[in-house]
């Protein structure tokens, strides 16, 4: 529940800041916060269910994360020809706030990194978010130092790659869990 609340709050903060700062990286990170919020809600909903149901939920989450990656990649490519210069100061400030929030959530969820596909997806989301936030801060430095939007667009591309990779990992593990041979019940005597 804590991770869900943190992610919903950070989505609201980052989407406003991303639009105001004209930053593709901040908008991508904001949408990631929204997607993670939905993923955490799904994880909470299936936590006590059988492995097959948790694996099905992980399939939905993996597909969502993968789709997010495709959208961010397309958005960054569109911004190459149509975007403006992002505001580096807003990117850095909001990126730092997001890093603190995601770092705390990632530490809290660290113990789930080797769990079933459903719980592992929660860890992967948190790990990717913390990496993405550090990258947004580096992009802010790059935009400030170069006066160019390229660092912002590069980070948006990296975030898209992380989402595509993380989504693929979750999909593969969930698929394996769904198609694992089920043990036969041994009749009681």
PDB file of C-alpha atoms in Angstrom, residues 10-183:
ATOM      1  CA  UNK A  10       4.747  11.002  -7.663  1.00  0.00           C
ATOM      2  CA  UNK A  11       2.723  10.484 -10.856  1.00  0.00           C
ATOM      3  CA  UNK A  12       0.701  13.633 -10.084  1.00  0.00           C
ATOM      4  CA  UNK A  13       3.827  15.653  -9.272  1.00  0.00           C
ATOM      5  CA  UNK A  14       5.857  14.447 -12.257  1.00  0.00           C
ATOM      6  CA  UNK A  15       3.190  14.735 -14.937  1.00  0.00           C
ATOM      7  CA  UNK A  16       2.585  18.379 -14.020  1.00  0.00           C
ATOM      8  CA  UNK A  17       6.333  19.063 -13.848  1.00  0.00           C
ATOM      9  CA  UNK A  18       7.029  17.159 -17.082  1.00  0.00           C
ATOM     10  CA  UNK A  19       4.473  19.156 -19.046  1.00  0.00           C
ATOM     11  CA  UNK A  20       5.600  22.455 -17.473  1.00  0.00           C
ATOM     12  CA  UNK A  21       9.299  21.686 -18.086  1.00  0.00           C
ATOM     13  CA  UNK A  22       8.689  20.263 -21.596  1.00  0.00           C
ATOM     14  CA  UNK A  23      10.716  17.201 -20.606  1.00  0.00           C
ATOM     15  CA  UNK A  24      10.184  13.883 -22.385  1.00  0.00           C
ATOM     16  CA  UNK A  25      12.145  12.111 -19.627  1.00  0.00           C
ATOM     17  CA  UNK A  26       9.956  13.529 -16.831  1.00  0.00           C
ATOM     18  CA  UNK A  27       6.748  12.711 -18.718  1.00  0.00           C
ATOM     19  CA  UNK A  28       8.033   9.187 -19.365  1.00  0.00           C
ATOM     20  CA  UNK A  29       8.873   8.768 -15.693  1.00  0.00           C
ATOM     21  CA  UNK A  30       5.446  10.127 -14.687  1.00  0.00           C
ATOM     22  CA  UNK A  31       3.680   7.574 -16.870  1.00  0.00           C
ATOM     23  CA  UNK A  32       5.907   4.912 -15.368  1.00  0.00           C
ATOM     24  CA  UNK A  33       4.704   5.969 -11.911  1.00  0.00           C
ATOM     25  CA  UNK A  34       1.102   5.615 -13.108  1.00  0.00           C
ATOM     26  CA  UNK A  35       1.774   2.183 -14.606  1.00  0.00           C
ATOM     27  CA  UNK A  36       3.517   1.078 -11.430  1.00  0.00           C
ATOM     28  CA  UNK A  37       0.546   2.234  -9.377  1.00  0.00           C
ATOM     29  CA  UNK A  38      -1.712  -0.011 -11.421  1.00  0.00           C
ATOM     30  CA  UNK A  39       0.788  -2.858 -11.129  1.00  0.00           C
ATOM     31  CA  UNK A  40       0.995  -2.510  -7.346  1.00  0.00           C
ATOM     32  CA  UNK A  41      -2.807  -2.496  -7.113  1.00  0.00           C
ATOM     33  CA  UNK A  42      -2.957  -5.702  -9.180  1.00  0.00           C
ATOM     34  CA  UNK A  43      -0.229  -7.281  -7.039  1.00  0.00           C
ATOM     35  CA  UNK A  44      -2.155  -6.500  -3.877  1.00  0.00           C
ATOM     36  CA  UNK A  45      -5.319  -7.944  -5.408  1.00  0.00           C
ATOM     37  CA  UNK A  46      -3.790 -11.326  -6.268  1.00  0.00           C
ATOM     38  CA  UNK A  47      -1.286 -11.675  -3.406  1.00  0.00           C
ATOM     39  CA  UNK A  48      -3.134 -14.501  -1.645  1.00  0.00           C
ATOM     40  CA  UNK A  49      -4.278 -16.352  -4.752  1.00  0.00           C
ATOM     41  CA  UNK A  50      -2.822 -19.477  -6.343  1.00  0.00           C
ATOM     42  CA  UNK A  51       0.379 -19.253  -8.406  1.00  0.00           C
ATOM     43  CA  UNK A  52      -1.550 -19.556 -11.683  1.00  0.00           C
ATOM     44  CA  UNK A  53      -3.625 -16.451 -10.884  1.00  0.00           C
ATOM     45  CA  UNK A  54      -0.558 -14.508  -9.794  1.00  0.00           C
ATOM     46  CA  UNK A  55       1.194 -15.555 -13.015  1.00  0.00           C
ATOM     47  CA  UNK A  56      -1.804 -14.393 -15.086  1.00  0.00           C
ATOM     48  CA  UNK A  57      -1.710 -11.043 -13.290  1.00  0.00           C
ATOM     49  CA  UNK A  58       2.027 -10.852 -13.991  1.00  0.00           C
ATOM     50  CA  UNK A  59       1.319 -11.442 -17.695  1.00  0.00           C
ATOM     51  CA  UNK A  60      -0.980  -8.408 -17.695  1.00  0.00           C
ATOM     52  CA  UNK A  61       1.605  -6.346 -15.832  1.00  0.00           C
ATOM     53  CA  UNK A  62       4.441  -7.457 -18.103  1.00  0.00           C
ATOM     54  CA  UNK A  63       2.407  -6.565 -21.193  1.00  0.00           C
ATOM     55  CA  UNK A  64       1.557  -3.172 -19.676  1.00  0.00           C
ATOM     56  CA  UNK A  65       5.189  -2.403 -18.892  1.00  0.00           C
ATOM     57  CA  UNK A  66       6.229  -3.491 -22.386  1.00  0.00           C
ATOM     58  CA  UNK A  67       3.512  -1.296 -23.954  1.00  0.00           C
ATOM     59  CA  UNK A  68       4.669   1.620 -21.808  1.00  0.00           C
ATOM     60  CA  UNK A  69       8.185   1.134 -23.195  1.00  0.00           C
ATOM     61  CA  UNK A  70       6.896   1.229 -26.754  1.00  0.00           C
ATOM     62  CA  UNK A  71       4.893   4.411 -26.053  1.00  0.00           C
ATOM     63  CA  UNK A  72       7.879   6.178 -24.447  1.00  0.00           C
ATOM     64  CA  UNK A  73      10.102   5.214 -27.372  1.00  0.00           C
ATOM     65  CA  UNK A  74       7.552   6.535 -29.893  1.00  0.00           C
ATOM     66  CA  UNK A  75       7.092   9.728 -27.861  1.00  0.00           C
ATOM     67  CA  UNK A  76      10.846  10.357 -27.709  1.00  0.00           C
ATOM     68  CA  UNK A  77      11.161   9.815 -31.449  1.00  0.00           C
ATOM     69  CA  UNK A  78       8.306  12.268 -32.051  1.00  0.00           C
ATOM     70  CA  UNK A  79       9.995  14.840 -29.779  1.00  0.00           C
ATOM     71  CA  UNK A  80      13.146  14.750 -31.889  1.00  0.00           C
ATOM     72  CA  UNK A  81      11.389  16.727 -34.592  1.00  0.00           C
ATOM     73  CA  UNK A  82       8.723  18.514 -32.558  1.00  0.00           C
ATOM     74  CA  UNK A  83       9.998  19.080 -29.006  1.00  0.00           C
ATOM     75  CA  UNK A  84      11.492  22.152 -27.384  1.00  0.00           C
ATOM     76  CA  UNK A  85      14.317  22.662 -24.905  1.00  0.00           C
ATOM     77  CA  UNK A  86      13.408  21.200 -21.500  1.00  0.00           C
ATOM     78  CA  UNK A  87      13.896  23.181 -18.277  1.00  0.00           C
ATOM     79  CA  UNK A  88      16.930  21.570 -16.650  1.00  0.00           C
ATOM     80  CA  UNK A  89      16.295  23.012 -13.180  1.00  0.00           C
ATOM     81  CA  UNK A  90      12.799  21.501 -12.967  1.00  0.00           C
ATOM     82  CA  UNK A  91      14.081  18.189 -14.340  1.00  0.00           C
ATOM     83  CA  UNK A  92      16.816  18.003 -11.703  1.00  0.00           C
ATOM     84  CA  UNK A  93      14.599  18.994  -8.783  1.00  0.00           C
ATOM     85  CA  UNK A  94      11.769  16.633  -9.636  1.00  0.00           C
ATOM     86  CA  UNK A  95      14.229  13.887 -10.601  1.00  0.00           C
ATOM     87  CA  UNK A  96      15.834  14.116  -7.138  1.00  0.00           C
ATOM     88  CA  UNK A  97      12.439  13.973  -5.397  1.00  0.00           C
ATOM     89  CA  UNK A  98      11.470  10.954  -7.496  1.00  0.00           C
ATOM     90  CA  UNK A  99      14.818   9.243  -6.779  1.00  0.00           C
ATOM     91  CA  UNK A 100      14.282   9.634  -3.034  1.00  0.00           C
ATOM     92  CA  UNK A 101      10.728   8.253  -3.310  1.00  0.00           C
ATOM     93  CA  UNK A 102      11.701   5.328  -5.535  1.00  0.00           C
ATOM     94  CA  UNK A 103      14.849   4.564  -3.597  1.00  0.00           C
ATOM     95  CA  UNK A 104      12.786   4.168  -0.422  1.00  0.00           C
ATOM     96  CA  UNK A 105      10.246   1.944  -2.208  1.00  0.00           C
ATOM     97  CA  UNK A 106      12.996  -0.165  -3.832  1.00  0.00           C
ATOM     98  CA  UNK A 107      14.659  -0.751  -0.455  1.00  0.00           C
ATOM     99  CA  UNK A 108      11.310  -1.695   1.055  1.00  0.00           C
ATOM    100  CA  UNK A 109      10.617  -4.217  -1.740  1.00  0.00           C
ATOM    101  CA  UNK A 110      14.175  -5.582  -2.075  1.00  0.00           C
ATOM    102  CA  UNK A 111      13.271  -8.880  -0.409  1.00  0.00           C
ATOM    103  CA  UNK A 112      10.820  -9.654  -3.248  1.00  0.00           C
ATOM    104  CA  UNK A 113      13.425  -9.578  -6.040  1.00  0.00           C
ATOM    105  CA  UNK A 114      13.569 -13.389  -6.234  1.00  0.00           C
ATOM    106  CA  UNK A 115       9.900 -14.214  -5.672  1.00  0.00           C
ATOM    107  CA  UNK A 116       7.272 -15.466  -8.092  1.00  0.00           C
ATOM    108  CA  UNK A 117       6.568 -13.495 -11.287  1.00  0.00           C
ATOM    109  CA  UNK A 118       3.995 -11.307  -9.552  1.00  0.00           C
ATOM    110  CA  UNK A 119       6.260 -10.256  -6.673  1.00  0.00           C
ATOM    111  CA  UNK A 120       9.348 -10.060  -8.869  1.00  0.00           C
ATOM    112  CA  UNK A 121       7.479  -7.646 -11.149  1.00  0.00           C
ATOM    113  CA  UNK A 122       6.989  -5.332  -8.157  1.00  0.00           C
ATOM    114  CA  UNK A 123      10.739  -5.389  -7.515  1.00  0.00           C
ATOM    115  CA  UNK A 124      11.602  -4.855 -11.200  1.00  0.00           C
ATOM    116  CA  UNK A 125       9.285  -1.833 -11.375  1.00  0.00           C
ATOM    117  CA  UNK A 126      10.943  -0.279  -8.336  1.00  0.00           C
ATOM    118  CA  UNK A 127      14.469  -1.021  -9.547  1.00  0.00           C
ATOM    119  CA  UNK A 128      13.757   0.438 -12.987  1.00  0.00           C
ATOM    120  CA  UNK A 129      12.226   3.532 -11.436  1.00  0.00           C
ATOM    121  CA  UNK A 130      15.261   4.296  -9.272  1.00  0.00           C
ATOM    122  CA  UNK A 131      17.569   3.835 -12.270  1.00  0.00           C
ATOM    123  CA  UNK A 132      15.294   6.041 -14.372  1.00  0.00           C
ATOM    124  CA  UNK A 133      15.292   8.801 -11.760  1.00  0.00           C
ATOM    125  CA  UNK A 134      19.082   8.866 -11.598  1.00  0.00           C
ATOM    126  CA  UNK A 135      19.096   9.065 -15.394  1.00  0.00           C
ATOM    127  CA  UNK A 136      16.633  11.991 -15.366  1.00  0.00           C
ATOM    128  CA  UNK A 137      18.998  13.865 -13.067  1.00  0.00           C
ATOM    129  CA  UNK A 138      21.905  13.162 -15.421  1.00  0.00           C
ATOM    130  CA  UNK A 139      19.762  14.349 -18.333  1.00  0.00           C
ATOM    131  CA  UNK A 140      19.049  17.577 -16.462  1.00  0.00           C
ATOM    132  CA  UNK A 141      22.790  18.134 -16.112  1.00  0.00           C
ATOM    133  CA  UNK A 142      23.235  17.345 -19.796  1.00  0.00           C
ATOM    134  CA  UNK A 143      20.485  19.733 -20.892  1.00  0.00           C
ATOM    135  CA  UNK A 144      21.925  22.452 -18.651  1.00  0.00           C
ATOM    136  CA  UNK A 145      25.481  21.881 -19.859  1.00  0.00           C
ATOM    137  CA  UNK A 146      24.771  21.565 -23.569  1.00  0.00           C
ATOM    138  CA  UNK A 147      21.694  23.739 -24.053  1.00  0.00           C
ATOM    139  CA  UNK A 148      20.283  20.852 -26.100  1.00  0.00           C
ATOM    140  CA  UNK A 149      17.291  18.532 -25.707  1.00  0.00           C
ATOM    141  CA  UNK A 150      19.346  15.477 -26.712  1.00  0.00           C
ATOM    142  CA  UNK A 151      20.251  14.379 -23.159  1.00  0.00           C
ATOM    143  CA  UNK A 152      16.531  14.456 -22.259  1.00  0.00           C
ATOM    144  CA  UNK A 153      15.614  12.434 -25.345  1.00  0.00           C
ATOM    145  CA  UNK A 154      18.453   9.977 -24.744  1.00  0.00           C
ATOM    146  CA  UNK A 155      17.234   9.320 -21.197  1.00  0.00           C
ATOM    147  CA  UNK A 156      13.666   8.849 -22.448  1.00  0.00           C
ATOM    148  CA  UNK A 157      15.072   6.251 -24.864  1.00  0.00           C
ATOM    149  CA  UNK A 158      16.962   4.510 -22.051  1.00  0.00           C
ATOM    150  CA  UNK A 159      13.804   4.446 -19.936  1.00  0.00           C
ATOM    151  CA  UNK A 160      11.916   2.928 -22.856  1.00  0.00           C
ATOM    152  CA  UNK A 161      14.607   0.251 -23.151  1.00  0.00           C
ATOM    153  CA  UNK A 162      14.378  -0.538 -19.419  1.00  0.00           C
ATOM    154  CA  UNK A 163      10.608  -0.886 -19.691  1.00  0.00           C
ATOM    155  CA  UNK A 164      10.888  -3.159 -22.733  1.00  0.00           C
ATOM    156  CA  UNK A 165      13.533  -5.320 -21.028  1.00  0.00           C
ATOM    157  CA  UNK A 166      11.703  -5.460 -17.666  1.00  0.00           C
ATOM    158  CA  UNK A 167       8.367  -6.211 -19.337  1.00  0.00           C
ATOM    159  CA  UNK A 168       9.953  -9.018 -21.351  1.00  0.00           C
ATOM    160  CA  UNK A 169      11.512 -10.524 -18.198  1.00  0.00           C
ATOM    161  CA  UNK A 170       8.168 -10.516 -16.392  1.00  0.00           C
ATOM    162  CA  UNK A 171       6.346 -11.990 -19.406  1.00  0.00           C
ATOM    163  CA  UNK A 172       8.890 -14.809 -19.737  1.00  0.00           C
ATOM    164  CA  UNK A 173       8.771 -15.781 -16.077  1.00  0.00           C
ATOM    165  CA  UNK A 174       4.962 -15.582 -15.912  1.00  0.00           C
ATOM    166  CA  UNK A 175       4.696 -17.716 -19.066  1.00  0.00           C
ATOM    167  CA  UNK A 176       7.004 -20.338 -17.524  1.00  0.00           C
ATOM    168  CA  UNK A 177       4.996 -20.341 -14.288  1.00  0.00           C
ATOM    169  CA  UNK A 178       1.735 -20.792 -16.178  1.00  0.00           C
ATOM    170  CA  UNK A 179       3.089 -23.671 -18.248  1.00  0.00           C
ATOM    171  CA  UNK A 180       4.996 -25.474 -15.504  1.00  0.00           C
ATOM    172  CA  UNK A 181       3.733 -29.036 -15.078  1.00  0.00           C
ATOM    173  CA  UNK A 182       1.465 -29.188 -12.053  1.00  0.00           C
ATOM    174  CA  UNK A 183       2.221 -31.905  -9.501  1.00  0.00           C
TER     175      UNK A 183
END
